[in-house]
Coordinates of C-alpha atoms in Angstrom, one line a residue:
M1 CA 2.5 -7.2 -51.2
L2 CA 7.0 -4.7 -51.8
N3 CA 10.2 -6.8 -51.0
P4 CA 10.4 -5.4 -47.3
L5 CA 14.3 -4.2 -48.4
L6 CA 12.0 -1.4 -49.9
L7 CA 10.3 -0.8 -46.7
T8 CA 12.9 1.6 -45.8
D9 CA 13.5 5.7 -46.1
F10 CA 15.6 6.1 -49.2
Y11 CA 19.3 7.3 -47.7
K12 CA 19.7 3.3 -45.8
T13 CA 19.7 1.7 -49.2
I14 CA 22.7 3.2 -50.3
H15 CA 24.5 2.9 -45.8
H16 CA 26.1 -0.5 -47.5
M17 CA 28.3 1.1 -49.8
C18 CA 29.1 3.9 -46.7
Y19 CA 30.3 2.0 -43.9
A20 CA 33.7 2.2 -42.7
P21 CA 36.4 -0.5 -45.2
G22 CA 36.6 -3.8 -43.0
M23 CA 33.2 -3.3 -40.4
T24 CA 32.2 -6.6 -40.0
K25 CA 29.1 -6.1 -36.7
L26 CA 26.8 -3.4 -36.4
V27 CA 25.4 -2.9 -32.4
S28 CA 22.5 -0.7 -32.0
Y29 CA 20.2 0.3 -29.6
W30 CA 16.1 1.4 -29.1
T31 CA 16.6 4.4 -26.7
P32 CA 13.6 6.6 -25.8
R33 CA 15.7 9.7 -25.8
M34 CA 13.4 12.0 -23.8
S35 CA 9.8 12.8 -22.6
R36 CA 7.4 15.5 -24.2
K37 CA 5.0 14.6 -21.4
E38 CA 4.4 15.4 -18.1
D39 CA 4.6 13.1 -15.1
M40 CA 6.0 10.6 -17.5
N41 CA 9.6 9.6 -16.9
K42 CA 9.5 6.2 -18.8
V43 CA 8.2 4.3 -21.4
V44 CA 6.0 0.8 -21.1
M45 CA 8.1 -2.2 -23.8
F46 CA 5.1 -2.7 -26.3
G47 CA 5.3 -4.0 -29.4
L48 CA 7.5 -5.7 -30.5
Q49 CA 6.8 -9.4 -30.3
P50 CA 4.1 -8.6 -33.3
F51 CA 7.3 -6.6 -35.1
I52 CA 9.2 -9.4 -34.9
K53 CA 6.4 -12.0 -35.7
K54 CA 4.3 -10.2 -38.6
Y55 CA 7.3 -8.9 -40.7
L56 CA 11.1 -9.7 -39.7
I57 CA 9.8 -14.0 -39.9
E58 CA 6.6 -14.0 -41.6
Y59 CA 6.9 -11.3 -44.2
F60 CA 11.0 -11.5 -45.2
N61 CA 9.9 -15.3 -45.6
V62 CA 6.8 -15.2 -47.8
Y63 CA 8.0 -11.0 -49.7
F64 CA 12.3 -11.5 -50.3
F65 CA 13.7 -15.7 -49.3
K66 CA 10.6 -17.7 -50.7
R67 CA 10.3 -15.4 -54.2
D68 CA 12.4 -15.8 -56.9
K69 CA 15.6 -14.3 -56.7
E70 CA 15.3 -12.8 -60.2
E71 CA 12.4 -11.1 -59.3
V72 CA 13.1 -10.3 -56.2
I73 CA 16.2 -7.8 -58.0
S74 CA 14.2 -6.2 -60.0
E75 CA 11.7 -5.6 -58.1
Y76 CA 14.4 -3.0 -55.8
K77 CA 16.3 -2.5 -58.7
R78 CA 13.6 -0.9 -60.8
I79 CA 12.8 1.8 -58.0
I80 CA 16.2 2.5 -56.3
S81 CA 17.6 3.1 -60.4
K82 CA 14.7 5.6 -61.4
T83 CA 14.2 7.3 -58.2
L84 CA 18.4 7.4 -57.0
G85 CA 20.0 6.7 -60.1
E86 CA 22.0 3.7 -61.2
R87 CA 25.4 3.3 -58.5
A88 CA 23.1 3.4 -55.7
A89 CA 20.7 0.1 -57.6
D90 CA 23.9 -1.8 -56.2
T91 CA 22.2 -5.1 -55.2
K92 CA 24.8 -7.6 -54.3
H93 CA 24.3 -7.2 -50.8
I94 CA 20.5 -8.0 -51.1
E95 CA 21.1 -10.9 -53.0
A96 CA 23.8 -11.7 -51.1
L97 CA 21.2 -11.5 -48.5
H98 CA 18.4 -14.3 -50.7
D99 CA 21.1 -16.5 -50.9
L100 CA 21.9 -16.7 -47.2
G101 CA 18.4 -18.1 -47.0
Y102 CA 17.6 -16.1 -43.4
L103 CA 17.7 -13.1 -41.7
P104 CA 21.4 -12.9 -39.6
I105 CA 20.0 -10.6 -36.8
Q106 CA 19.8 -11.0 -33.3
I107 CA 17.5 -9.0 -30.7
K108 CA 17.5 -9.2 -27.1
A109 CA 15.1 -6.5 -25.6
V110 CA 14.1 -5.9 -21.7
A111 CA 10.3 -7.9 -21.3
E112 CA 7.6 -6.6 -22.6
G113 CA 5.6 -4.7 -19.9
T114 CA 8.3 -3.8 -18.2
R115 CA 8.7 0.2 -17.2
V116 CA 12.1 1.6 -18.8
N117 CA 13.4 4.7 -17.5
I118 CA 13.9 7.2 -20.3
K119 CA 18.0 7.8 -21.8
T120 CA 17.5 3.6 -21.4
P121 CA 18.6 1.5 -23.8
M122 CA 15.4 -1.2 -24.4
I123 CA 16.2 -2.9 -27.5
E124 CA 19.6 -4.1 -28.8
I125 CA 19.3 -5.5 -32.6
T126 CA 22.7 -6.8 -34.0
N127 CA 23.8 -8.6 -36.8
T128 CA 25.5 -12.7 -36.5
H129 CA 26.9 -12.8 -40.0
E130 CA 30.6 -10.5 -40.8
D131 CA 28.4 -9.9 -44.3
F132 CA 25.5 -7.8 -42.9
A133 CA 26.7 -4.9 -40.8
W134 CA 24.8 -3.4 -43.6
L135 CA 21.7 -4.7 -42.5
V136 CA 21.1 -3.2 -39.3
N137 CA 21.1 0.5 -39.2
Y138 CA 18.7 -0.2 -42.8
L139 CA 15.7 -2.1 -40.1
E140 CA 15.6 0.9 -38.2
T141 CA 13.0 2.6 -40.0
F142 CA 10.8 -0.6 -40.8
M143 CA 11.3 -1.0 -37.5
S144 CA 10.4 2.5 -35.5
C145 CA 7.1 3.2 -37.6
N146 CA 5.9 -0.4 -36.1
I147 CA 6.8 0.0 -32.3
W148 CA 6.4 3.7 -31.8
Q149 CA 3.0 3.6 -31.1
P150 CA 2.5 0.3 -29.2
M151 CA 5.7 2.2 -26.8
T152 CA 3.7 5.7 -26.1
S153 CA -0.4 4.7 -26.2
A154 CA 1.0 1.7 -23.5
T155 CA 3.1 4.5 -21.7
I156 CA -0.3 6.9 -21.6
A157 CA -2.7 4.4 -20.8
Y158 CA -0.4 3.7 -17.9
R159 CA -0.5 7.2 -16.8
Y160 CA -3.7 7.1 -17.1
R161 CA -3.9 4.0 -14.7
E162 CA -1.5 6.1 -12.0
I163 CA -4.4 8.8 -12.0
V164 CA -7.4 6.2 -11.4
E165 CA -5.5 4.4 -8.8
K166 CA -5.1 7.2 -7.0
Y167 CA -8.2 8.0 -6.9
F168 CA -9.8 4.7 -6.0
G169 CA -7.3 4.8 -3.6
L170 CA -9.6 7.3 -1.8
T171 CA -12.5 7.6 -2.3
V172 CA -14.2 3.7 -4.2
D173 CA -14.5 0.7 -1.6
N174 CA -14.6 -2.4 -4.0
G175 CA -14.3 -0.5 -7.9
D176 CA -12.7 -2.7 -10.7
V177 CA -10.1 0.6 -12.3
R178 CA -9.7 -1.9 -15.0
R179 CA -13.0 -0.4 -16.2
A180 CA -12.2 2.9 -15.6
C181 CA -11.2 3.4 -18.9
G182 CA -12.4 2.6 -21.8
D183 CA -10.1 2.9 -25.4
F184 CA -13.2 5.3 -28.3
S185 CA -9.8 6.1 -30.5
M186 CA -10.6 3.7 -33.6
R187 CA -12.2 6.6 -35.7
G188 CA -8.8 9.0 -35.3
F189 CA -6.5 7.2 -36.2
S190 CA -4.4 6.9 -38.9
S191 CA -5.0 3.5 -39.9
V192 CA -6.5 0.2 -39.2
E193 CA -3.1 -0.9 -38.5
S194 CA -2.0 2.2 -35.8
A195 CA -5.4 1.6 -34.2
E196 CA -4.8 -2.1 -33.4
L197 CA -1.3 -0.8 -32.0
S198 CA -2.7 1.7 -30.2
G199 CA -5.8 0.3 -28.7
A200 CA -3.8 -3.0 -27.8
A201 CA -2.4 -0.8 -26.0
H202 CA -4.2 0.4 -24.1
L203 CA -5.8 -2.7 -23.2
L204 CA -2.6 -4.0 -20.9
S205 CA -3.9 -1.5 -18.1
F206 CA -7.5 -1.5 -19.2
L207 CA -10.7 -3.8 -20.0
G208 CA -12.9 -0.7 -21.4
T209 CA -12.4 -0.2 -25.3
A210 CA -14.2 0.2 -28.3
T211 CA -11.7 -1.1 -30.7
I212 CA -13.1 -4.1 -31.9
P213 CA -9.3 -5.6 -33.6
A214 CA -7.3 -4.8 -30.5
I215 CA -8.8 -8.2 -29.8
S216 CA -8.4 -10.1 -32.4
Y217 CA -4.7 -8.6 -32.7
L218 CA -3.2 -9.7 -28.7
E219 CA -4.8 -13.0 -29.9
E220 CA -2.8 -13.6 -32.6
Y221 CA 0.9 -11.6 -31.5
Y222 CA 0.5 -12.4 -27.7
N223 CA -1.0 -16.2 -26.3
C224 CA -4.4 -15.6 -25.4
N225 CA -7.7 -16.0 -26.4
V226 CA -11.1 -14.3 -25.7
E227 CA -12.6 -17.9 -25.1
E228 CA -10.7 -17.3 -22.4
E229 CA -9.9 -15.1 -20.7
L230 CA -10.3 -11.3 -20.4
I231 CA -8.9 -9.4 -23.3
G232 CA -11.5 -6.4 -23.7
L233 CA -14.8 -5.5 -23.3
G234 CA -16.4 -2.9 -24.7
T235 CA -20.3 -1.5 -23.9
P236 CA -23.5 -1.6 -26.1
S237 CA -23.8 2.5 -26.6
T238 CA -25.5 4.0 -29.1
E239 CA -24.8 7.6 -31.3
H240 CA -26.2 10.6 -32.5
S241 CA -28.2 8.6 -35.3
V242 CA -29.8 6.3 -33.7
M243 CA -31.4 9.5 -31.0
C244 CA -31.9 11.0 -34.0
S245 CA -34.0 8.8 -36.0
Y246 CA -36.7 9.9 -33.5
G247 CA -36.4 13.7 -34.2
Q248 CA -36.8 15.0 -30.8
D249 CA -39.5 12.9 -29.1
E250 CA -36.2 12.2 -26.5
L251 CA -38.6 10.4 -23.9
T252 CA -40.0 7.9 -26.4
A253 CA -36.7 7.2 -27.6
Y254 CA -34.8 6.0 -23.8
K255 CA -38.1 4.0 -23.4
R256 CA -38.0 1.9 -26.1
L257 CA -34.3 1.5 -25.6
I258 CA -35.2 0.6 -21.9
M259 CA -37.5 -1.4 -22.5
E260 CA -37.4 -3.4 -25.4
V261 CA -34.8 -2.7 -26.7
F262 CA -32.1 -3.4 -24.3
P263 CA -34.1 -4.7 -21.3
S264 CA -31.4 -5.5 -19.5
G265 CA -27.4 -5.5 -19.0
V266 CA -25.0 -1.8 -19.5
L267 CA -26.0 0.8 -21.9
S268 CA -24.9 3.9 -22.9
I269 CA -27.2 6.7 -24.0
V270 CA -25.3 9.5 -25.8
S271 CA -27.9 12.1 -24.2
D272 CA -26.5 15.5 -25.8
T273 CA -27.9 14.7 -29.3
Y274 CA -30.3 18.3 -28.8
D275 CA -30.4 19.3 -24.9
Y276 CA -28.9 17.7 -22.4
W277 CA -29.7 19.0 -19.0
N278 CA -33.3 18.4 -20.0
V279 CA -32.1 15.1 -20.4
V280 CA -30.8 15.5 -17.3
T281 CA -33.2 16.9 -15.7
N282 CA -36.5 16.6 -16.8
I283 CA -36.2 12.9 -19.0
L284 CA -34.3 10.8 -16.0
P285 CA -37.0 11.7 -13.9
Q286 CA -39.5 10.8 -15.7
L287 CA -38.2 7.3 -16.6
K288 CA -36.4 6.8 -12.4
E289 CA -38.9 3.3 -11.8
D290 CA -38.3 2.2 -14.8
I291 CA -34.2 2.7 -15.0
L292 CA -34.1 1.2 -11.2
N293 CA -36.5 -1.8 -11.8
R294 CA -34.4 -3.1 -14.8
D295 CA -31.8 -5.4 -14.3
G296 CA -28.6 -3.9 -15.7
K297 CA -27.4 0.0 -15.9
I298 CA -28.5 3.1 -17.9
V299 CA -24.8 5.3 -18.2
I300 CA -25.9 8.6 -19.6
R301 CA -23.1 9.4 -21.3
G302 CA -22.2 13.4 -22.4
D303 CA -20.7 14.6 -25.5
S304 CA -20.3 18.7 -26.3
G305 CA -19.0 20.8 -23.8
D306 CA -16.4 21.6 -21.5
P307 CA -15.9 17.8 -19.8
V308 CA -15.2 18.8 -16.0
K309 CA -17.8 21.0 -16.0
I310 CA -19.8 18.6 -17.7
I311 CA -19.4 16.0 -14.7
C312 CA -18.1 18.0 -12.1
G313 CA -20.4 21.6 -12.5
N314 CA -19.7 25.1 -13.9
K315 CA -19.5 27.1 -10.1
N316 CA -20.3 30.3 -11.7
S317 CA -23.1 28.9 -13.8
P318 CA -26.5 30.1 -11.8
K319 CA -26.2 28.5 -7.7
D320 CA -28.4 25.2 -7.5
S321 CA -28.8 24.8 -12.3
P322 CA -28.3 21.9 -14.4
A323 CA -24.9 23.0 -15.2
Y324 CA -24.2 24.9 -11.5
K325 CA -24.7 20.5 -10.1
G326 CA -23.0 18.8 -13.1
T327 CA -23.9 15.4 -14.0
V328 CA -23.0 13.5 -11.2
E329 CA -25.5 15.7 -8.6
L330 CA -27.3 15.3 -10.5
L331 CA -28.1 12.1 -11.0
W332 CA -27.9 11.6 -7.1
D333 CA -31.0 13.5 -6.7
I334 CA -33.0 11.6 -8.6
F335 CA -31.4 8.2 -8.4
G336 CA -29.9 8.2 -4.4
G337 CA -27.2 5.8 -3.5
E338 CA -24.9 4.7 -1.1
I339 CA -21.9 6.3 0.7
N340 CA -19.3 4.2 0.9
S341 CA -16.9 3.4 3.5
K342 CA -14.3 6.0 2.9
G343 CA -17.1 8.3 3.4
Y344 CA -18.1 9.4 -0.6
K345 CA -21.3 9.2 -2.3
V346 CA -21.9 6.4 -4.5
L347 CA -24.8 6.4 -7.6
N348 CA -27.3 4.2 -7.1
S349 CA -25.9 0.9 -8.7
K350 CA -28.6 1.4 -11.7
I351 CA -27.3 4.4 -13.3
G352 CA -24.3 5.7 -13.9
T353 CA -22.6 8.4 -16.3
I354 CA -19.7 8.6 -19.1
Y355 CA -18.1 11.1 -20.9
G356 CA -15.4 9.8 -24.3
D357 CA -15.4 13.5 -25.9
S358 CA -12.1 15.7 -25.3
I359 CA -11.4 13.3 -22.1
T360 CA -6.9 14.3 -21.8
I361 CA -5.1 13.0 -18.5
E362 CA -5.3 16.5 -17.1
R363 CA -8.9 16.7 -17.4
C364 CA -9.3 13.2 -16.1
E365 CA -7.0 14.5 -13.5
E366 CA -9.8 17.3 -13.1
I367 CA -12.4 15.0 -13.1
C368 CA -11.7 12.8 -10.6
S369 CA -11.0 15.6 -8.0
G370 CA -13.2 17.3 -9.0
L371 CA -15.8 15.2 -7.9
M372 CA -13.3 13.2 -4.3
E373 CA -13.9 17.8 -3.6
K374 CA -18.0 17.3 -4.0
G375 CA -18.4 14.0 -1.8
F376 CA -18.8 11.5 -5.0
A377 CA -16.3 8.8 -5.4
A378 CA -14.3 8.7 -8.3
N379 CA -16.0 5.5 -10.0
N380 CA -19.1 7.1 -10.8
C381 CA -17.5 8.3 -13.8
V382 CA -16.1 6.7 -16.7
F383 CA -13.6 7.8 -19.1
G384 CA -13.2 7.6 -22.6
I385 CA -10.0 8.1 -24.4
G386 CA -10.1 8.8 -28.2
S387 CA -7.3 10.0 -30.4
Y388 CA -6.6 13.1 -28.7
T389 CA -5.3 11.8 -26.4
Y390 CA -3.3 8.5 -28.5
Q391 CA -2.9 9.4 -31.9
Y392 CA -2.0 13.7 -31.0
N393 CA 1.4 12.4 -30.8
T394 CA 5.0 10.9 -33.3
R395 CA 7.8 9.1 -31.9
D396 CA 9.3 12.4 -30.9
T397 CA 7.3 12.6 -27.5
F398 CA 9.3 10.1 -26.2
G399 CA 12.8 10.6 -28.6
F400 CA 12.8 7.1 -30.0
A401 CA 15.5 6.4 -32.0
L402 CA 17.8 3.2 -33.3
K403 CA 21.7 5.2 -32.8
A404 CA 24.7 2.6 -33.3
T405 CA 26.7 2.7 -31.0
H406 CA 29.8 -0.9 -31.2
A407 CA 31.1 -1.6 -33.9
I408 CA 33.8 -4.1 -35.2
I409 CA 36.3 -3.2 -38.2
N410 CA 38.9 -4.8 -39.5
G411 CA 39.0 -7.2 -36.3
E412 CA 38.8 -4.4 -34.0
E413 CA 36.1 -3.6 -31.4
K414 CA 35.1 -0.2 -31.6
F415 CA 33.3 2.0 -29.6
I416 CA 30.6 4.8 -31.7
F417 CA 28.5 7.2 -30.5
K418 CA 26.9 10.7 -32.1
D419 CA 27.8 13.8 -29.3
P420 CA 26.3 17.4 -31.3
K421 CA 27.7 20.4 -30.1
T422 CA 24.2 21.6 -31.7
D423 CA 22.2 19.8 -29.3
D424 CA 21.0 22.1 -26.5
G425 CA 18.5 20.2 -25.0
N426 CA 21.6 17.3 -24.9
F427 CA 19.3 14.6 -25.6
K428 CA 20.0 13.6 -29.0
K429 CA 23.9 12.3 -27.5
S430 CA 23.6 8.7 -28.3
Q431 CA 25.2 5.5 -26.0
K432 CA 29.1 4.2 -26.4
G433 CA 30.0 0.9 -27.1
M434 CA 27.8 -2.2 -25.6
C435 CA 25.3 -1.7 -22.4
Y436 CA 24.0 -3.1 -19.9
V437 CA 20.9 -2.8 -18.7
Y438 CA 20.0 -3.3 -14.9
K439 CA 17.2 -2.6 -12.3
A440 CA 17.8 -0.2 -9.3
G441 CA 15.5 0.2 -7.3
E442 CA 11.9 1.3 -9.3
D443 CA 14.3 2.6 -12.1
I444 CA 16.0 0.4 -15.0
L445 CA 19.2 2.1 -16.0
Y446 CA 22.2 1.1 -18.1
K447 CA 25.8 1.2 -18.1
D448 CA 28.1 1.8 -21.1
E449 CA 31.7 1.2 -22.5
L450 CA 31.3 -2.5 -22.3
T451 CA 33.4 -4.7 -24.9
I452 CA 31.1 -7.8 -26.2
K453 CA 33.0 -9.4 -23.0
E454 CA 32.9 -7.6 -21.0
Q455 CA 29.3 -7.2 -21.1
E456 CA 28.8 -11.3 -21.9
E457 CA 29.9 -11.7 -18.2
L458 CA 27.2 -9.5 -16.6
R459 CA 24.8 -12.2 -16.1
D460 CA 22.0 -9.9 -14.8
N461 CA 21.7 -7.9 -18.0
L462 CA 17.5 -6.6 -17.9
L463 CA 18.1 -7.5 -22.4
E464 CA 17.0 -11.0 -23.3
L465 CA 17.0 -12.8 -26.2
V466 CA 14.0 -12.1 -27.9
F467 CA 14.6 -13.0 -32.3
K468 CA 18.1 -14.8 -34.0
D469 CA 18.5 -16.1 -37.4
G470 CA 15.0 -16.0 -38.7
N471 CA 13.6 -17.7 -35.3
L472 CA 11.5 -16.3 -32.4
I473 CA 13.9 -17.5 -29.2
K474 CA 11.2 -15.1 -26.6
D475 CA 6.6 -15.4 -27.0
Y476 CA 5.1 -13.3 -23.8
S477 CA 1.3 -13.8 -23.6
L478 CA -1.0 -11.1 -22.6
S479 CA -0.8 -11.9 -18.5
E480 CA 2.5 -11.8 -18.7
I481 CA 3.0 -8.5 -19.9
R482 CA 0.1 -7.0 -17.1
N483 CA 1.2 -8.8 -14.8
R484 CA 5.0 -7.3 -15.4
L485 CA 3.1 -3.5 -15.7
H486 CA 0.5 -3.6 -12.8
C487 CA 2.2 -6.8 -10.2
K488 CA -1.2 -8.1 -10.5
F489 CA -3.3 -7.1 -13.5

């Protein structure tokens, strides 16, 4: 494993030589500078704690401070000298850090699970030893590649939760909104670690998941235990290889799965391997009594076509055809159900549907509103959210960046900032000086251009100390974060 001082961009390695002479302190803020997502103007604070535990504490201790000094320096110099040149391969500052024996960094942050307005700083980072001001922004790359993904996925999951809560409120009596959306994204991620980060973020707003590593990730870093609380729930499900193994004898396949393999409990069956509408209108009626007499629920899963039309029906198809009616209405015709107190139809509890392909925020809302328009409650369908939602993002989705705003140079406090004239959108402009983050109604806002003393005098600053000099100061639990994000999970 590499020395953590090599887990950065090349250009960071020379900045200790480039800063203004006499700089003994640097303060930087991590901020979401813009939103490229409609109806998402706040970002969920999540994912800093694992970065601190896994990397700033464990990784630095094992692969830097506890390693032989000469080995660490040699490893660093070997790579930098051969890629940037001998002058860039200066190591005096790294030797000094190794001699110090701990990471002289202090981090303050808003509480995890807080929704922070765009342009409001979420994290403050500074050095605690005057010889290591260079280290503050040196850590930017390392930190950024670990925390932008969980914050982005947590924010998007929250938006899904807002949508389904809206339609549950309008059309559902007693449904559990936490089970409305499942995470199907792992196979589409660039790495297992990325899937863990995003999968954990999804579980702040929902219980459904197919991403097993997200459970152990939350146990390891967020003080929870799958034996004692609901962290996430999977669903027994088939895939196309299972269905194909029976050939086109789908009646035999369904009957065996329903009656022998899983004679009780929930079972989700992918149903479009050959002819989806034939399964719904021909095979399911033949299995009606078996399904109704079974102790559990069979969930029919479509996996191709336009999700809105497959679930809600296609008005452009021949009237009263399967495609015209859609899955939910067809299942109602076969299995019936009840009309709830809000006047909406709810399928028999023994049958249901899920769609897990090409679901987007827009399609989720279209399906919920489409069901409502047809007189069906929103809890008749579960949504599987995949990598198109969670992986199809970048650090720039919310414009995350760590920017320096305050310094002490030759004993004098200075407000430093960037304000590019060529930045047409004005989103790259940074704060100035020290920042104070505060709650104003439903918003989390900030005031900048403060001195260190002025900031310290503001006792209700939402930026709380979470890490200092190699030690974790604040240790959040999953339940605490969920309840902060949703008032009560």
